[in-house]
JSON list of C-alpha atoms in Angstrom, two decimals:
[
{"chain": "A", "resi": 1, "resn": "THR", "atom": "CA", "xyz": [104.78, 102.13, 95.27]},
{"chain": "A", "resi": 2, "resn": "GLY", "atom": "CA", "xyz": [101.14, 102.77, 94.56]},
{"chain": "A", "resi": 3, "resn": "ALA", "atom": "CA", "xyz": [100.09, 99.49, 96.17]},
{"chain": "A", "resi": 4, "resn": "ARG", "atom": "CA", "xyz": [96.50, 99.04, 97.18]},
{"chain": "A", "resi": 5, "resn": "VAL", "atom": "CA", "xyz": [94.97, 96.00, 98.82]},
{"chain": "A", "resi": 6, "resn": "ARG", "atom": "CA", "xyz": [92.62, 95.61, 95.84]},
{"chain": "A", "resi": 7, "resn": "PHE", "atom": "CA", "xyz": [95.67, 95.29, 93.57]},
{"chain": "A", "resi": 8, "resn": "LEU", "atom": "CA", "xyz": [97.17, 92.58, 95.77]},
{"chain": "A", "resi": 9, "resn": "ASP", "atom": "CA", "xyz": [93.85, 90.74, 95.66]},
{"chain": "A", "resi": 10, "resn": "LYS", "atom": "CA", "xyz": [94.20, 90.50, 91.87]},
{"chain": "A", "resi": 11, "resn": "GLN", "atom": "CA", "xyz": [97.43, 88.49, 92.17]},
{"chain": "A", "resi": 12, "resn": "ASP", "atom": "CA", "xyz": [97.48, 84.77, 91.41]},
{"chain": "A", "resi": 13, "resn": "ASP", "atom": "CA", "xyz": [96.40, 83.27, 94.74]},
{"chain": "A", "resi": 14, "resn": "ASP", "atom": "CA", "xyz": [98.38, 80.04, 94.33]},
{"chain": "A", "resi": 15, "resn": "HIS", "atom": "CA", "xyz": [101.58, 81.85, 93.40]},
{"chain": "A", "resi": 16, "resn": "PHE", "atom": "CA", "xyz": [101.11, 84.39, 96.20]},
{"chain": "A", "resi": 17, "resn": "GLY", "atom": "CA", "xyz": [100.61, 81.57, 98.71]},
{"chain": "A", "resi": 18, "resn": "GLN", "atom": "CA", "xyz": [103.63, 79.62, 97.49]},
{"chain": "A", "resi": 19, "resn": "VAL", "atom": "CA", "xyz": [105.92, 82.64, 97.67]},
{"chain": "A", "resi": 20, "resn": "LEU", "atom": "CA", "xyz": [104.67, 83.64, 101.09]},
{"chain": "A", "resi": 21, "resn": "SER", "atom": "CA", "xyz": [104.95, 80.15, 102.57]},
{"chain": "A", "resi": 22, "resn": "ALA", "atom": "CA", "xyz": [108.44, 79.66, 101.10]},
{"chain": "A", "resi": 23, "resn": "GLY", "atom": "CA", "xyz": [109.67, 82.49, 103.33]},
{"chain": "A", "resi": 24, "resn": "LYS", "atom": "CA", "xyz": [108.50, 80.61, 106.44]},
{"chain": "A", "resi": 25, "resn": "PRO", "atom": "CA", "xyz": [107.63, 83.85, 108.24]},
{"chain": "A", "resi": 26, "resn": "ASP", "atom": "CA", "xyz": [106.88, 83.96, 111.95]},
{"chain": "A", "resi": 27, "resn": "LEU", "atom": "CA", "xyz": [105.14, 87.31, 111.52]},
{"chain": "A", "resi": 28, "resn": "VAL", "atom": "CA", "xyz": [103.38, 88.75, 108.48]},
{"chain": "A", "resi": 29, "resn": "VAL", "atom": "CA", "xyz": [102.69, 92.49, 108.48]},
{"chain": "A", "resi": 30, "resn": "LEU", "atom": "CA", "xyz": [100.46, 94.02, 105.84]},
{"chain": "A", "resi": 31, "resn": "ALA", "atom": "CA", "xyz": [100.58, 97.79, 105.55]},
{"chain": "A", "resi": 32, "resn": "PHE", "atom": "CA", "xyz": [97.84, 99.28, 103.44]},
{"chain": "A", "resi": 33, "resn": "GLY", "atom": "CA", "xyz": [95.65, 102.34, 103.50]},
{"chain": "A", "resi": 34, "resn": "SER", "atom": "CA", "xyz": [97.82, 105.27, 102.49]},
{"chain": "A", "resi": 35, "resn": "ASN", "atom": "CA", "xyz": [97.17, 104.94, 98.79]},
{"chain": "A", "resi": 36, "resn": "GLU", "atom": "CA", "xyz": [93.51, 104.17, 99.47]},
{"chain": "A", "resi": 37, "resn": "VAL", "atom": "CA", "xyz": [93.33, 107.49, 101.31]},
{"chain": "A", "resi": 38, "resn": "THR", "atom": "CA", "xyz": [94.52, 109.28, 98.19]},
{"chain": "A", "resi": 39, "resn": "ASP", "atom": "CA", "xyz": [91.66, 107.60, 96.30]},
{"chain": "A", "resi": 40, "resn": "GLY", "atom": "CA", "xyz": [89.19, 109.24, 98.66]},
{"chain": "A", "resi": 41, "resn": "LEU", "atom": "CA", "xyz": [85.95, 107.31, 98.78]},
{"chain": "A", "resi": 42, "resn": "LEU", "atom": "CA", "xyz": [85.99, 106.33, 95.10]},
{"chain": "A", "resi": 43, "resn": "TYR", "atom": "CA", "xyz": [86.36, 102.68, 96.13]},
{"chain": "A", "resi": 44, "resn": "PRO", "atom": "CA", "xyz": [83.36, 101.88, 98.37]},
{"chain": "A", "resi": 45, "resn": "MET", "atom": "CA", "xyz": [84.22, 100.96, 101.97]},
{"chain": "A", "resi": 46, "resn": "ASP", "atom": "CA", "xyz": [82.18, 97.75, 101.89]},
{"chain": "A", "resi": 47, "resn": "LYS", "atom": "CA", "xyz": [84.29, 96.60, 98.93]},
{"chain": "A", "resi": 48, "resn": "PHE", "atom": "CA", "xyz": [87.46, 97.75, 100.71]},
{"chain": "A", "resi": 49, "resn": "ARG", "atom": "CA", "xyz": [86.59, 95.66, 103.79]},
{"chain": "A", "resi": 50, "resn": "GLU", "atom": "CA", "xyz": [85.66, 92.67, 101.63]},
{"chain": "A", "resi": 51, "resn": "THR", "atom": "CA", "xyz": [88.91, 92.85, 99.66]},
{"chain": "A", "resi": 52, "resn": "LEU", "atom": "CA", "xyz": [91.06, 93.39, 102.75]},
{"chain": "A", "resi": 53, "resn": "ASP", "atom": "CA", "xyz": [89.38, 90.42, 104.42]},
{"chain": "A", "resi": 54, "resn": "ALA", "atom": "CA", "xyz": [90.04, 88.24, 101.35]},
{"chain": "A", "resi": 55, "resn": "VAL", "atom": "CA", "xyz": [93.75, 89.17, 101.22]},
{"chain": "A", "resi": 56, "resn": "MET", "atom": "CA", "xyz": [94.14, 88.53, 104.94]},
{"chain": "A", "resi": 57, "resn": "ALA", "atom": "CA", "xyz": [92.47, 85.12, 104.50]},
{"chain": "A", "resi": 58, "resn": "GLN", "atom": "CA", "xyz": [94.96, 84.33, 101.70]},
{"chain": "A", "resi": 59, "resn": "VAL", "atom": "CA", "xyz": [97.84, 85.15, 104.04]},
{"chain": "A", "resi": 60, "resn": "GLU", "atom": "CA", "xyz": [96.40, 82.94, 106.77]},
{"chain": "A", "resi": 61, "resn": "ALA", "atom": "CA", "xyz": [95.94, 80.05, 104.35]},
{"chain": "A", "resi": 62, "resn": "ALA", "atom": "CA", "xyz": [99.52, 80.37, 103.08]},
{"chain": "A", "resi": 63, "resn": "VAL", "atom": "CA", "xyz": [101.18, 80.60, 106.50]},
{"chain": "A", "resi": 64, "resn": "PRO", "atom": "CA", "xyz": [98.73, 79.25, 109.08]},
{"chain": "A", "resi": 65, "resn": "ASN", "atom": "CA", "xyz": [101.29, 79.10, 111.89]},
{"chain": "A", "resi": 66, "resn": "ALA", "atom": "CA", "xyz": [102.45, 82.69, 111.56]},
{"chain": "A", "resi": 67, "resn": "SER", "atom": "CA", "xyz": [101.32, 85.68, 113.58]},
{"chain": "A", "resi": 68, "resn": "TYR", "atom": "CA", "xyz": [99.65, 88.53, 111.71]},
{"chain": "A", "resi": 69, "resn": "MET", "atom": "CA", "xyz": [99.50, 92.28, 111.97]},
{"chain": "A", "resi": 70, "resn": "LEU", "atom": "CA", "xyz": [97.85, 94.95, 109.87]},
{"chain": "A", "resi": 71, "resn": "ALA", "atom": "CA", "xyz": [99.50, 98.37, 109.99]},
{"chain": "A", "resi": 72, "resn": "GLY", "atom": "CA", "xyz": [97.24, 101.31, 109.22]},
{"chain": "A", "resi": 73, "resn": "PRO", "atom": "CA", "xyz": [98.07, 104.50, 107.36]},
{"chain": "A", "resi": 74, "resn": "PRO", "atom": "CA", "xyz": [99.63, 107.61, 108.83]},
{"chain": "A", "resi": 75, "resn": "ASP", "atom": "CA", "xyz": [97.77, 110.88, 109.03]},
{"chain": "A", "resi": 76, "resn": "MET", "atom": "CA", "xyz": [97.94, 112.86, 105.80]},
{"chain": "A", "resi": 77, "resn": "ALA", "atom": "CA", "xyz": [97.95, 116.61, 105.86]},
{"chain": "A", "resi": 78, "resn": "SER", "atom": "CA", "xyz": [95.67, 118.97, 104.03]},
{"chain": "A", "resi": 79, "resn": "LYS", "atom": "CA", "xyz": [95.91, 122.71, 103.54]},
{"chain": "A", "resi": 80, "resn": "ASN", "atom": "CA", "xyz": [92.22, 122.88, 104.47]},
{"chain": "A", "resi": 81, "resn": "ALA", "atom": "CA", "xyz": [92.05, 124.22, 108.02]},
{"chain": "A", "resi": 82, "resn": "ALA", "atom": "CA", "xyz": [88.31, 123.41, 108.16]},
{"chain": "A", "resi": 83, "resn": "TYR", "atom": "CA", "xyz": [89.29, 119.73, 108.42]},
{"chain": "A", "resi": 84, "resn": "GLY", "atom": "CA", "xyz": [92.05, 120.36, 110.93]},
{"chain": "A", "resi": 85, "resn": "HIS", "atom": "CA", "xyz": [94.69, 120.19, 108.20]},
{"chain": "A", "resi": 86, "resn": "SER", "atom": "CA", "xyz": [94.00, 116.46, 107.85]},
{"chain": "A", "resi": 87, "resn": "ARG", "atom": "CA", "xyz": [92.45, 114.37, 105.09]},
{"chain": "A", "resi": 88, "resn": "ALA", "atom": "CA", "xyz": [89.04, 113.38, 106.40]},
{"chain": "A", "resi": 89, "resn": "VAL", "atom": "CA", "xyz": [89.14, 109.90, 104.86]},
{"chain": "A", "resi": 90, "resn": "VAL", "atom": "CA", "xyz": [92.08, 108.69, 107.01]},
{"chain": "A", "resi": 91, "resn": "PRO", "atom": "CA", "xyz": [89.98, 107.85, 110.09]},
{"chain": "A", "resi": 92, "resn": "ILE", "atom": "CA", "xyz": [87.39, 106.18, 107.85]},
{"chain": "A", "resi": 93, "resn": "ILE", "atom": "CA", "xyz": [90.05, 103.86, 106.41]},
{"chain": "A", "resi": 94, "resn": "VAL", "atom": "CA", "xyz": [91.46, 103.21, 109.89]},
{"chain": "A", "resi": 95, "resn": "LYS", "atom": "CA", "xyz": [88.01, 102.39, 111.32]},
{"chain": "A", "resi": 96, "resn": "ASN", "atom": "CA", "xyz": [87.35, 99.89, 108.53]},
{"chain": "A", "resi": 97, "resn": "GLN", "atom": "CA", "xyz": [90.77, 98.29, 108.90]},
{"chain": "A", "resi": 98, "resn": "ILE", "atom": "CA", "xyz": [90.26, 97.88, 112.65]},
{"chain": "A", "resi": 99, "resn": "GLN", "atom": "CA", "xyz": [86.92, 96.16, 112.00]},
{"chain": "A", "resi": 100, "resn": "VAL", "atom": "CA", "xyz": [88.50, 93.63, 109.63]},
{"chain": "A", "resi": 101, "resn": "ALA", "atom": "CA", "xyz": [91.56, 93.07, 111.85]},
{"chain": "A", "resi": 102, "resn": "LYS", "atom": "CA", "xyz": [89.31, 92.36, 114.86]},
{"chain": "A", "resi": 103, "resn": "LYS", "atom": "CA", "xyz": [87.13, 90.04, 112.81]},
{"chain": "A", "resi": 104, "resn": "ARG", "atom": "CA", "xyz": [90.16, 88.02, 111.67]},
{"chain": "A", "resi": 105, "resn": "GLY", "atom": "CA", "xyz": [91.99, 88.15, 115.02]},
{"chain": "A", "resi": 106, "resn": "TRP", "atom": "CA", "xyz": [94.93, 90.12, 113.67]},
{"chain": "A", "resi": 107, "resn": "ALA", "atom": "CA", "xyz": [96.93, 92.65, 115.65]},
{"chain": "A", "resi": 108, "resn": "TYR", "atom": "CA", "xyz": [96.45, 96.20, 114.41]},
{"chain": "A", "resi": 109, "resn": "TRP", "atom": "CA", "xyz": [99.03, 98.96, 114.65]},
{"chain": "A", "resi": 110, "resn": "ASN", "atom": "CA", "xyz": [97.29, 102.31, 114.45]},
{"chain": "A", "resi": 111, "resn": "GLN", "atom": "CA", "xyz": [99.93, 104.55, 112.92]},
{"chain": "A", "resi": 112, "resn": "TYR", "atom": "CA", "xyz": [97.39, 107.38, 112.64]},
{"chain": "A", "resi": 113, "resn": "ALA", "atom": "CA", "xyz": [96.75, 107.34, 116.39]},
{"chain": "A", "resi": 114, "resn": "ALA", "atom": "CA", "xyz": [100.45, 106.88, 117.17]},
{"chain": "A", "resi": 115, "resn": "MET", "atom": "CA", "xyz": [101.23, 110.08, 115.25]},
{"chain": "A", "resi": 116, "resn": "GLY", "atom": "CA", "xyz": [98.60, 111.99, 117.20]},
{"chain": "A", "resi": 117, "resn": "GLY", "atom": "CA", "xyz": [95.46, 111.58, 115.05]},
{"chain": "A", "resi": 118, "resn": "ALA", "atom": "CA", "xyz": [93.86, 114.27, 112.93]},
{"chain": "A", "resi": 119, "resn": "GLY", "atom": "CA", "xyz": [96.20, 117.12, 112.06]},
{"chain": "A", "resi": 120, "resn": "SER", "atom": "CA", "xyz": [99.29, 115.30, 113.25]},
{"chain": "A", "resi": 121, "resn": "MET", "atom": "CA", "xyz": [101.02, 115.22, 109.84]},
{"chain": "A", "resi": 122, "resn": "TRP", "atom": "CA", "xyz": [100.55, 118.98, 109.59]},
{"chain": "A", "resi": 123, "resn": "ALA", "atom": "CA", "xyz": [102.25, 119.34, 112.97]},
{"chain": "A", "resi": 124, "resn": "TRP", "atom": "CA", "xyz": [104.91, 116.82, 111.95]},
{"chain": "A", "resi": 125, "resn": "MET", "atom": "CA", "xyz": [105.65, 118.87, 108.83]},
{"chain": "A", "resi": 126, "resn": "LYS", "atom": "CA", "xyz": [106.09, 121.98, 110.94]},
{"chain": "A", "resi": 127, "resn": "GLY", "atom": "CA", "xyz": [108.42, 120.06, 113.26]},
{"chain": "A", "resi": 128, "resn": "GLY", "atom": "CA", "xyz": [110.54, 118.48, 110.53]},
{"chain": "A", "resi": 129, "resn": "LEU", "atom": "CA", "xyz": [109.12, 114.97, 110.93]},
{"chain": "A", "resi": 130, "resn": "GLY", "atom": "CA", "xyz": [106.78, 115.16, 107.91]},
{"chain": "A", "resi": 131, "resn": "SER", "atom": "CA", "xyz": [107.68, 115.83, 104.29]},
{"chain": "A", "resi": 132, "resn": "GLN", "atom": "CA", "xyz": [106.33, 118.81, 102.43]},
{"chain": "A", "resi": 133, "resn": "ASP", "atom": "CA", "xyz": [104.30, 116.42, 100.23]},
{"chain": "A", "resi": 134, "resn": "MET", "atom": "CA", "xyz": [101.92, 116.30, 103.24]},
{"chain": "A", "resi": 135, "resn": "PHE", "atom": "CA", "xyz": [101.96, 112.50, 103.04]},
{"chain": "A", "resi": 136, "resn": "HIS", "atom": "CA", "xyz": [105.32, 110.88, 103.85]},
{"chain": "A", "resi": 137, "resn": "PRO", "atom": "CA", "xyz": [107.41, 111.21, 106.98]},
{"chain": "A", "resi": 138, "resn": "THR", "atom": "CA", "xyz": [110.93, 112.52, 106.67]},
{"chain": "A", "resi": 139, "resn": "GLY", "atom": "CA", "xyz": [113.78, 110.12, 107.45]},
{"chain": "A", "resi": 140, "resn": "GLN", "atom": "CA", "xyz": [113.68, 111.24, 111.07]},
{"chain": "A", "resi": 141, "resn": "GLY", "atom": "CA", "xyz": [109.89, 110.86, 111.22]},
{"chain": "A", "resi": 142, "resn": "GLY", "atom": "CA", "xyz": [110.04, 107.44, 109.57]},
{"chain": "A", "resi": 143, "resn": "ASN", "atom": "CA", "xyz": [112.66, 106.28, 112.04]},
{"chain": "A", "resi": 144, "resn": "LEU", "atom": "CA", "xyz": [110.45, 107.45, 114.90]},
{"chain": "A", "resi": 145, "resn": "LEU", "atom": "CA", "xyz": [107.42, 105.59, 113.51]},
{"chain": "A", "resi": 146, "resn": "GLY", "atom": "CA", "xyz": [109.56, 102.50, 112.97]},
{"chain": "A", "resi": 147, "resn": "ARG", "atom": "CA", "xyz": [110.74, 102.56, 116.61]},
{"chain": "A", "resi": 148, "resn": "TRP", "atom": "CA", "xyz": [107.16, 102.97, 117.82]},
{"chain": "A", "resi": 149, "resn": "GLN", "atom": "CA", "xyz": [105.96, 100.08, 115.70]},
{"chain": "A", "resi": 150, "resn": "TYR", "atom": "CA", "xyz": [108.83, 97.90, 116.91]},
{"chain": "A", "resi": 151, "resn": "GLN", "atom": "CA", "xyz": [108.06, 98.81, 120.53]},
{"chain": "A", "resi": 152, "resn": "ALA", "atom": "CA", "xyz": [104.38, 97.97, 120.02]},
{"chain": "A", "resi": 153, "resn": "ILE", "atom": "CA", "xyz": [105.29, 94.56, 118.61]},
{"chain": "A", "resi": 154, "resn": "ILE", "atom": "CA", "xyz": [107.72, 93.81, 121.44]},
{"chain": "A", "resi": 155, "resn": "GLU", "atom": "CA", "xyz": [105.21, 94.92, 124.10]},
{"chain": "A", "resi": 156, "resn": "ALA", "atom": "CA", "xyz": [102.51, 92.71, 122.59]},
{"chain": "A", "resi": 157, "resn": "TYR", "atom": "CA", "xyz": [104.94, 89.80, 122.36]},
{"chain": "A", "resi": 158, "resn": "THR", "atom": "CA", "xyz": [106.01, 90.25, 125.99]},
{"chain": "A", "resi": 159, "resn": "LYS", "atom": "CA", "xyz": [102.35, 90.22, 127.08]},
{"chain": "A", "resi": 160, "resn": "TYR", "atom": "CA", "xyz": [101.77, 87.10, 124.97]},
{"chain": "A", "resi": 161, "resn": "LEU", "atom": "CA", "xyz": [104.72, 85.33, 126.63]},
{"chain": "A", "resi": 162, "resn": "ALA", "atom": "CA", "xyz": [103.42, 86.28, 130.10]},
{"chain": "A", "resi": 163, "resn": "ARG", "atom": "CA", "xyz": [99.94, 84.92, 129.25]},
{"chain": "A", "resi": 164, "resn": "SER", "atom": "CA", "xyz": [101.46, 81.74, 127.84]},
{"chain": "A", "resi": 165, "resn": "ALA", "atom": "CA", "xyz": [103.53, 81.15, 130.97]},
{"chain": "A", "resi": 166, "resn": "ALA", "atom": "CA", "xyz": [100.57, 81.67, 133.32]},
{"chain": "A", "resi": 167, "resn": "PRO", "atom": "CA", "xyz": [98.99, 78.48, 134.70]}
]
């Protein structure tokens, strides 16, 4: 709760690496961005990218044989119709995350796009999939996002297996 990638970057790198490698994960998924959205642009995007890159590098160093995925934030609603009932900083965070994920060769799951992009949380709230806090999905909405993320992982894995089997 309240996690931000810049907080994770302040952890003891050796301890973080030891704990992560002890789990022997095949896949590491980092999910950041939601709390950064609530910060607005108080934390400069160049620093955000730099910090995200550093944390991702720590993960790679700890578990070099794992696969990696960064999951982006969902849309977050706003009462401001001028911005399409969406917080304008969400696509900025997503764009920056995509840049870092591409740079590092990580898979990226775009939860914002999966939901429908700008204004989607507002629509989800109206349809019972988004909580009235304008931020979190309901149980039903969370289950839907979880299924979509799972399907995206399985589709990517299936494509990977097909590429690996090709001569």
